Amino acid sequence: MDNRVVLGVIAIFAGMIAGAALFVPFVAVSYRRQGRLSVGRLAMWVAALVYFWALWAYTLLPLPDPQTLVCAGTNTDLFASVDDLRGAWSDAGGRPTALLGDAAFLQLALNVLLFVPLGFLVRILGGRGIVVAAALGFATSLFVELTQLTGMWGAYDCAYRVFDVDDLLTNTVGAVLGSLLALAVPRGLAGRSGDADPGEPRPVTVPRRLLAMACDWIGYMLTTFTVAVAVRVYLIYLADDRATAVDGPVSTIIGGGVALAVWLLAILVTGASPGDHVVRLRYTGGSMPVALSRLLRFLGGIGGYGLLDLLPERWSGLVTAFACVAVLAAVFTRNGRGLPGVLTGQELVDSRAPERSPVDIGQVDRR
């Protein structure tokens, strides 16, 4: 397969994994800083993923053919672009509109504009100001420039794009401008309203429960993938058993088993799955012994899904069926308590509610 295609697929796959891995911490931080995850913040998160993927694609793609690669040069003169801009201004006869057709001016302007969304998102989503925006803008720009300079960190024999120190300056300026522009966004629209106490219990809604399930599934899949990759690396490079690593299901079974063990331990010890902890939910009530109810909640959630997923491929239909039943149960049961609540007779409440006074029971929003 063409090396460019391989590297492109790796880039896309890495971007997808990074987006999924960062989603769960983002939800957790939102619930602890804002008390909830608003539609506005979720939309901004999606916008951030799109932006970072576009940034990656614009600065590092397309990847060149190694057979026809022409090594690019470097620019270490910090203000070379300023000199180019002065020349463009002189050629334009002092007319600002004439600059719009000058390549040097457009290059500088685009380098600034490219990082404006970064500074904007740092303030809106992260709640950080100009200093953090400038530092992150500089660090991101440096990573991009070094990736180009090193030929995708050694994937190519030399740099395939020009390393330009002026890009570090213009990109950082763009991030600072984005941070300043974010100040114009009302706190309420930005999801940063300080009127509500983040520690105050909120109604338990069906979308909130589905979000917890999504976080559990993402976490389970990422854990399985990470462990499976580690097992394959061990089998190939340390145990010298490529056949087992490539053809056998060993790595997948071990990865899934470790992930299931982590989720089971979390539920048995804390009483809630990692996904429930992320959105601050817990189950309460019921007449079963604590250990039994927690085990049943595990089996009615990601545990049941994961155990079925470990079966041979011919049973894969059971995994899909279980997932569908779990989602439908969350949608159509009281407070979204789903299969775990049905199996244990427990109700789902906000974990911030008093232990003996769950304020959320009976409050259902099926929108």
CSV table of C-alpha atoms in Angstrom, one decimal:
chain,number,residue,atom,x,y,z
A,1,MET,CA,0.0,0.0,0.0
A,2,ASP,CA,1.2,3.6,-0.8
A,3,ASN,CA,3.0,5.1,2.2
A,4,ARG,CA,1.0,8.2,1.8
A,5,VAL,CA,-2.3,6.3,2.2
A,6,VAL,CA,-1.0,4.5,5.3
A,7,LEU,CA,0.1,7.7,7.0
A,8,GLY,CA,-3.1,9.4,6.1
A,9,VAL,CA,-5.2,6.5,7.5
A,10,ILE,CA,-3.1,6.6,10.7
A,11,ALA,CA,-3.6,10.3,11.0
A,12,ILE,CA,-7.4,10.0,10.6
A,13,PHE,CA,-7.6,7.1,13.0
A,14,ALA,CA,-5.4,8.9,15.6
A,15,GLY,CA,-7.6,11.9,15.3
A,16,MET,CA,-10.7,9.9,16.0
A,17,ILE,CA,-9.2,8.1,19.0
A,18,ALA,CA,-8.0,11.5,20.4
A,19,GLY,CA,-11.4,13.0,20.0
A,20,ALA,CA,-13.1,10.0,21.8
A,21,ALA,CA,-10.5,10.0,24.5
A,22,LEU,CA,-10.9,13.7,25.2
A,23,PHE,CA,-14.7,13.6,25.2
A,24,VAL,CA,-15.2,11.8,28.5
A,25,PRO,CA,-12.8,14.2,30.5
A,26,PHE,CA,-14.6,17.1,28.8
A,27,VAL,CA,-18.0,15.9,30.0
A,28,ALA,CA,-16.6,15.3,33.5
A,29,VAL,CA,-15.1,18.7,33.7
A,30,SER,CA,-18.3,20.3,32.5
A,31,TYR,CA,-20.4,18.7,35.2
A,32,ARG,CA,-18.0,19.7,37.9
A,33,ARG,CA,-17.4,23.3,36.7
A,34,GLN,CA,-20.9,24.1,35.3
A,35,GLY,CA,-23.0,21.4,37.0
A,36,ARG,CA,-24.2,20.1,33.7
A,37,LEU,CA,-23.4,19.8,30.0
A,38,SER,CA,-25.3,22.3,28.0
A,39,VAL,CA,-26.3,22.0,24.4
A,40,GLY,CA,-24.1,25.1,23.7
A,41,ARG,CA,-21.0,23.5,25.2
A,42,LEU,CA,-21.6,20.2,23.4
A,43,ALA,CA,-21.9,22.2,20.1
A,44,MET,CA,-18.7,24.0,20.9
A,45,TRP,CA,-17.0,20.7,21.6
A,46,VAL,CA,-18.0,19.3,18.2
A,47,ALA,CA,-16.8,22.6,16.7
A,48,ALA,CA,-13.5,22.1,18.5
A,49,LEU,CA,-13.1,18.6,17.1
A,50,VAL,CA,-13.8,19.8,13.6
A,51,TYR,CA,-11.4,22.7,14.0
A,52,PHE,CA,-8.5,20.5,15.2
A,53,TRP,CA,-9.0,18.0,12.5
A,54,ALA,CA,-9.1,20.8,9.9
A,55,LEU,CA,-5.9,22.3,11.5
A,56,TRP,CA,-4.2,18.9,11.2
A,57,ALA,CA,-5.3,18.4,7.6
A,58,TYR,CA,-4.3,22.0,6.5
A,59,THR,CA,-0.9,22.0,8.1
A,60,LEU,CA,0.3,18.4,7.6
A,61,LEU,CA,-1.6,17.1,4.6
A,62,PRO,CA,-1.4,16.0,1.8
A,63,LEU,CA,1.5,13.7,2.5
A,64,PRO,CA,4.0,13.6,-0.4
A,65,ASP,CA,5.1,10.5,-2.3
A,66,PRO,CA,8.5,9.4,-0.8
A,67,GLN,CA,9.7,8.5,-4.2
A,68,THR,CA,9.3,12.1,-5.6
A,69,LEU,CA,9.9,14.0,-2.4
A,70,VAL,CA,11.8,17.3,-2.8
A,71,CYS,CA,13.3,18.4,0.5
A,72,ALA,CA,11.9,21.8,1.7
A,73,GLY,CA,14.0,24.6,3.2
A,74,THR,CA,13.8,26.5,6.4
A,75,ASN,CA,13.3,30.1,7.5
A,76,THR,CA,15.0,31.1,10.7
A,77,ASP,CA,14.6,34.9,10.2
A,78,LEU,CA,11.9,35.8,12.8
A,79,PHE,CA,10.7,38.9,10.9
A,80,ALA,CA,11.1,37.8,7.3
A,81,SER,CA,7.4,38.0,6.7
A,82,VAL,CA,7.4,41.6,8.0
A,83,ASP,CA,9.9,42.4,5.3
A,84,ASP,CA,7.8,40.6,2.7
A,85,LEU,CA,4.8,42.6,3.9
A,86,ARG,CA,6.6,45.9,3.5
A,87,GLY,CA,7.6,45.0,0.0
A,88,ALA,CA,4.0,44.0,-0.8
A,89,TRP,CA,2.8,47.4,0.6
A,90,SER,CA,5.3,49.2,-1.5
A,91,ASP,CA,4.3,47.3,-4.6
A,92,ALA,CA,0.7,48.0,-3.9
A,93,GLY,CA,1.4,51.8,-3.9
A,94,GLY,CA,0.0,52.2,-0.5
A,95,ARG,CA,-3.4,50.9,-1.5
A,96,PRO,CA,-4.8,48.4,1.2
A,97,THR,CA,-7.2,46.7,-1.3
A,98,ALA,CA,-4.2,45.9,-3.6
A,99,LEU,CA,-2.8,43.8,-0.7
A,100,LEU,CA,-5.6,41.3,-1.1
A,101,GLY,CA,-4.0,39.9,-4.2
A,102,ASP,CA,-0.5,39.7,-2.7
A,103,ALA,CA,0.7,36.2,-1.8
A,104,ALA,CA,2.9,37.3,1.1
A,105,PHE,CA,0.1,39.3,2.7
A,106,LEU,CA,-2.4,36.5,2.3
A,107,GLN,CA,0.0,33.9,3.7
A,108,LEU,CA,0.5,36.1,6.8
A,109,ALA,CA,-3.2,36.8,7.3
A,110,LEU,CA,-4.1,33.1,6.9
A,111,ASN,CA,-1.5,32.1,9.5
A,112,VAL,CA,-3.0,34.5,11.9
A,113,LEU,CA,-6.6,33.5,11.2
A,114,LEU,CA,-5.8,29.8,11.4
A,115,PHE,CA,-5.2,30.0,15.1
A,116,VAL,CA,-8.0,32.5,16.0
A,117,PRO,CA,-10.4,29.6,16.7
A,118,LEU,CA,-7.9,28.0,19.1
A,119,GLY,CA,-7.7,31.0,21.4
A,120,PHE,CA,-11.5,31.4,21.2
A,121,LEU,CA,-12.1,27.8,22.2
A,122,VAL,CA,-9.5,27.9,25.0
A,123,ARG,CA,-11.5,30.7,26.7
A,124,ILE,CA,-15.0,29.4,25.9
A,125,LEU,CA,-14.4,25.7,26.7
A,126,GLY,CA,-11.5,25.8,29.0
A,127,GLY,CA,-12.2,29.1,30.8
A,128,ARG,CA,-8.6,30.2,30.3
A,129,GLY,CA,-7.3,33.6,29.3
A,130,ILE,CA,-4.8,35.2,27.0
A,131,VAL,CA,-1.7,33.7,28.7
A,132,VAL,CA,-2.9,30.1,28.3
A,133,ALA,CA,-4.1,30.8,24.8
A,134,ALA,CA,-0.8,32.3,23.8
A,135,ALA,CA,1.2,29.4,25.3
A,136,LEU,CA,-1.1,26.8,23.8
A,137,GLY,CA,-1.0,28.5,20.4
A,138,PHE,CA,2.8,28.7,20.5
A,139,ALA,CA,3.1,25.0,21.6
A,140,THR,CA,0.6,23.8,18.9
A,141,SER,CA,2.4,25.8,16.2
A,142,LEU,CA,5.8,24.5,17.4
A,143,PHE,CA,4.5,20.9,17.2
A,144,VAL,CA,3.3,21.4,13.7
A,145,GLU,CA,6.5,23.1,12.5
A,146,LEU,CA,8.7,20.4,14.1
A,147,THR,CA,6.5,17.7,12.5
A,148,GLN,CA,7.1,19.2,9.1
A,149,LEU,CA,10.8,19.8,9.8
A,150,THR,CA,11.4,16.2,10.9
A,151,GLY,CA,9.5,14.7,8.0
A,152,MET,CA,6.6,13.5,10.1
A,153,TRP,CA,9.0,12.5,12.9
A,154,GLY,CA,11.2,10.3,10.7
A,155,ALA,CA,8.6,8.9,8.3
A,156,TYR,CA,10.3,10.8,5.5
A,157,ASP,CA,14.0,11.4,5.0
A,158,CYS,CA,13.7,15.2,5.2
A,159,ALA,CA,11.3,18.0,5.7
A,160,TYR,CA,8.4,18.0,3.2
A,161,ARG,CA,7.2,21.5,4.1
A,162,VAL,CA,9.1,24.7,4.9
A,163,PHE,CA,9.9,25.2,8.6
A,164,ASP,CA,9.2,28.9,9.2
A,165,VAL,CA,9.8,30.6,12.6
A,166,ASP,CA,7.5,33.4,11.5
A,167,ASP,CA,4.6,30.9,11.6
A,168,LEU,CA,5.3,30.6,15.3
A,169,LEU,CA,4.8,34.3,15.8
A,170,THR,CA,1.7,34.7,13.5
A,171,ASN,CA,0.0,31.6,14.9
A,172,THR,CA,0.5,32.8,18.5
A,173,VAL,CA,-0.9,36.2,17.6
A,174,GLY,CA,-3.9,34.5,16.1
A,175,ALA,CA,-4.5,32.6,19.3
A,176,VAL,CA,-4.3,35.8,21.4
A,177,LEU,CA,-6.8,37.5,19.1
A,178,GLY,CA,-9.2,34.6,19.4
A,179,SER,CA,-9.0,34.8,23.2
A,180,LEU,CA,-9.8,38.5,23.0
A,181,LEU,CA,-12.7,37.9,20.6
A,182,ALA,CA,-14.2,35.4,23.0
A,183,LEU,CA,-14.7,38.1,25.6
A,184,ALA,CA,-17.5,39.4,23.5
A,185,VAL,CA,-19.5,36.2,23.9
A,186,PRO,CA,-22.2,36.5,26.7
A,187,ARG,CA,-21.4,34.1,29.5
A,188,GLY,CA,-24.8,32.5,29.2
A,189,LEU,CA,-24.3,31.7,25.5
A,190,ALA,CA,-20.8,30.4,26.2
A,191,GLY,CA,-22.2,28.0,28.8
A,192,ARG,CA,-20.2,29.8,31.5
A,193,SER,CA,-23.1,31.3,33.5
A,194,GLY,CA,-22.2,31.5,37.1
A,195,ASP,CA,-25.8,31.8,38.4
A,196,ALA,CA,-26.2,28.1,39.3
A,197,ASP,CA,-24.2,26.3,41.9
A,198,PRO,CA,-22.2,23.4,40.3
A,199,GLY,CA,-22.8,21.4,43.4
A,200,GLU,CA,-26.6,21.7,43.3
A,201,PRO,CA,-28.5,18.6,42.4
A,202,ARG,CA,-30.1,18.6,38.9
A,203,PRO,CA,-33.1,16.7,37.5
A,204,VAL,CA,-32.2,13.3,36.1
A,205,THR,CA,-33.1,13.2,32.5
A,206,VAL,CA,-33.1,10.6,29.8
A,207,PRO,CA,-30.4,12.4,27.7
A,208,ARG,CA,-28.2,12.6,30.8
A,209,ARG,CA,-28.5,8.9,31.3
A,210,LEU,CA,-27.8,8.2,27.7
A,211,LEU,CA,-24.7,10.4,28.0
A,212,ALA,CA,-23.5,8.3,30.9
A,213,MET,CA,-24.0,5.1,28.9
A,214,ALA,CA,-22.0,6.7,26.0
A,215,CYS,CA,-19.2,7.6,28.3
A,216,ASP,CA,-19.1,4.0,29.6
A,217,TRP,CA,-19.0,2.6,26.1
A,218,ILE,CA,-16.3,5.0,24.9
A,219,GLY,CA,-14.2,4.3,28.0
A,220,TYR,CA,-14.7,0.5,27.6
A,221,MET,CA,-13.7,0.6,24.0
A,222,LEU,CA,-10.7,2.7,24.5
A,223,THR,CA,-9.5,0.6,27.4
A,224,THR,CA,-10.0,-2.6,25.3
A,225,PHE,CA,-8.2,-1.1,22.4
A,226,THR,CA,-5.2,0.2,24.5
A,227,VAL,CA,-4.7,-3.2,26.2
A,228,ALA,CA,-5.1,-5.1,23.0
A,229,VAL,CA,-2.5,-3.0,21.3
A,230,ALA,CA,-0.1,-3.5,24.2
A,231,VAL,CA,-0.6,-7.3,24.1
A,232,ARG,CA,0.0,-7.3,20.3
A,233,VAL,CA,3.2,-5.3,20.8
A,234,TYR,CA,4.4,-7.8,23.4
A,235,LEU,CA,3.6,-10.8,21.3
A,236,ILE,CA,5.2,-9.4,18.2
A,237,TYR,CA,8.3,-7.7,19.6
A,238,LEU,CA,9.0,-9.5,22.9
A,239,ALA,CA,7.5,-13.0,22.5
A,240,ASP,CA,8.3,-13.2,18.8
A,241,ASP,CA,4.8,-14.7,18.2
A,242,ARG,CA,3.5,-12.8,15.2
A,243,ALA,CA,1.0,-15.5,14.2
A,244,THR,CA,-0.8,-15.4,17.5
A,245,ALA,CA,-0.8,-11.6,17.6
A,246,VAL,CA,-2.2,-11.1,14.1
A,247,ASP,CA,-4.4,-14.1,13.5
A,248,GLY,CA,-5.7,-15.0,17.0
A,249,PRO,CA,-8.2,-13.3,19.2
A,250,VAL,CA,-5.9,-13.4,22.2
A,251,SER,CA,-5.2,-9.6,22.3
A,252,THR,CA,-8.9,-8.7,21.9
A,253,ILE,CA,-10.0,-11.1,24.6
A,254,ILE,CA,-7.4,-9.9,27.1
A,255,GLY,CA,-8.2,-6.3,26.3
A,256,GLY,CA,-11.9,-6.8,26.8
A,257,GLY,CA,-11.3,-8.8,29.9
A,258,VAL,CA,-9.2,-6.1,31.5
A,259,ALA,CA,-11.8,-3.4,30.6
A,260,LEU,CA,-14.6,-5.5,32.1
A,261,ALA,CA,-12.5,-6.1,35.3
A,262,VAL,CA,-12.0,-2.3,35.6
A,263,TRP,CA,-15.7,-1.5,35.2
A,264,LEU,CA,-16.7,-4.3,37.6
A,265,LEU,CA,-14.3,-3.2,40.3
A,266,ALA,CA,-15.4,0.4,39.9
A,267,ILE,CA,-19.1,-0.5,40.4
A,268,LEU,CA,-18.5,-2.9,43.2
A,269,VAL,CA,-16.3,-0.4,45.1
A,270,THR,CA,-18.0,2.9,44.4
A,271,GLY,CA,-21.5,1.8,43.6
A,272,ALA,CA,-21.5,3.6,40.2
A,273,SER,CA,-19.9,3.0,36.8
A,274,PRO,CA,-17.3,5.4,35.5
A,275,GLY,CA,-19.9,6.9,33.1
A,276,ASP,CA,-22.3,7.5,36.0
A,277,HIS,CA,-19.5,9.2,37.9
A,278,VAL,CA,-18.8,11.4,34.9
A,279,VAL,CA,-22.4,12.8,34.8
A,280,ARG,CA,-22.8,12.6,38.6
A,281,LEU,CA,-25.5,9.9,38.8
A,282,ARG,CA,-26.0,7.0,41.2
A,283,TYR,CA,-28.6,4.3,42.0
A,284,THR,CA,-30.5,4.2,45.2
A,285,GLY,CA,-33.2,2.2,47.0
A,286,GLY,CA,-34.1,-1.4,46.4
A,287,SER,CA,-34.2,-4.3,48.8
A,288,MET,CA,-31.3,-6.4,47.5
A,289,PRO,CA,-28.0,-6.9,49.3
A,290,VAL,CA,-25.6,-4.2,48.2
A,291,ALA,CA,-23.1,-6.5,46.5
A,292,LEU,CA,-25.8,-8.3,44.5
A,293,SER,CA,-27.4,-5.1,43.3
A,294,ARG,CA,-24.0,-3.8,42.2
A,295,LEU,CA,-23.2,-7.0,40.3
A,296,LEU,CA,-26.6,-6.9,38.6
A,297,ARG,CA,-26.1,-3.3,37.6
A,298,PHE,CA,-22.8,-4.2,36.1
A,299,LEU,CA,-24.4,-7.1,34.1
A,300,GLY,CA,-27.3,-4.8,33.0
A,301,GLY,CA,-24.9,-2.2,31.7
A,302,ILE,CA,-21.5,-2.3,30.1
A,303,GLY,CA,-20.8,-5.7,31.7
A,304,GLY,CA,-23.5,-7.5,29.8
A,305,TYR,CA,-22.4,-5.7,26.6
A,306,GLY,CA,-18.7,-6.6,27.1
A,307,LEU,CA,-19.3,-10.3,28.0
A,308,LEU,CA,-21.4,-10.8,24.9
A,309,ASP,CA,-18.8,-9.0,22.8
A,310,LEU,CA,-16.2,-11.6,23.9
A,311,LEU,CA,-18.2,-14.4,22.3
A,312,PRO,CA,-17.3,-15.8,18.9
A,313,GLU,CA,-18.2,-13.6,15.9
A,314,ARG,CA,-21.2,-15.7,15.0
A,315,TRP,CA,-22.9,-14.4,18.2
A,316,SER,CA,-22.3,-10.8,17.3
A,317,GLY,CA,-26.0,-10.2,16.8
A,318,LEU,CA,-26.5,-10.6,20.5
A,319,VAL,CA,-24.3,-7.6,21.2
A,320,THR,CA,-26.3,-5.5,18.9
A,321,ALA,CA,-29.6,-6.7,20.4
A,322,PHE,CA,-28.3,-6.1,23.9
A,323,ALA,CA,-27.3,-2.5,23.0
A,324,CYS,CA,-30.6,-1.8,21.4
A,325,VAL,CA,-32.5,-3.1,24.5
A,326,ALA,CA,-30.3,-1.1,26.8
A,327,VAL,CA,-30.9,2.1,24.9
A,328,LEU,CA,-34.7,1.5,24.7
A,329,ALA,CA,-34.8,0.7,28.4
A,330,ALA,CA,-33.1,3.9,29.3
A,331,VAL,CA,-35.5,5.9,27.1
A,332,PHE,CA,-38.8,4.3,28.3
A,333,THR,CA,-38.1,3.6,32.0
A,334,ARG,CA,-38.6,6.1,34.8
A,335,ASN,CA,-35.8,8.6,35.1
A,336,GLY,CA,-33.8,6.7,32.5
A,337,ARG,CA,-32.9,4.0,35.1
A,338,GLY,CA,-32.7,1.5,32.3
A,339,LEU,CA,-31.8,-2.2,32.6
A,340,PRO,CA,-29.7,-1.8,35.8
A,341,GLY,CA,-32.6,-0.1,37.6
A,342,VAL,CA,-35.1,-2.7,36.3
A,343,LEU,CA,-32.9,-5.6,37.4
A,344,THR,CA,-32.3,-4.2,40.9
A,345,GLY,CA,-35.5,-2.3,41.6
A,346,GLN,CA,-33.5,0.9,42.2
A,347,GLU,CA,-34.0,4.4,41.1
A,348,LEU,CA,-31.5,6.7,39.4
A,349,VAL,CA,-30.8,10.0,41.2
A,350,ASP,CA,-28.3,12.9,41.1
A,351,SER,CA,-25.2,11.9,43.1
A,352,ARG,CA,-25.2,15.4,44.6
A,353,ALA,CA,-28.6,14.8,46.2
A,354,PRO,CA,-28.8,14.0,49.9
A,355,GLU,CA,-28.5,10.2,50.5
A,356,ARG,CA,-31.9,10.0,52.1
A,357,SER,CA,-33.6,12.7,50.1
A,358,PRO,CA,-33.2,12.0,46.4
A,359,VAL,CA,-34.8,15.1,44.8
A,360,ASP,CA,-34.8,13.8,41.3
A,361,ILE,CA,-37.1,10.8,41.5
A,362,GLY,CA,-40.1,11.3,39.3
A,363,GLN,CA,-38.6,14.1,37.3
A,364,VAL,CA,-38.3,12.8,33.7
A,365,ASP,CA,-37.4,14.7,30.6
A,366,ARG,CA,-37.8,12.6,27.5
A,367,ARG,CA,-36.9,15.3,25.0
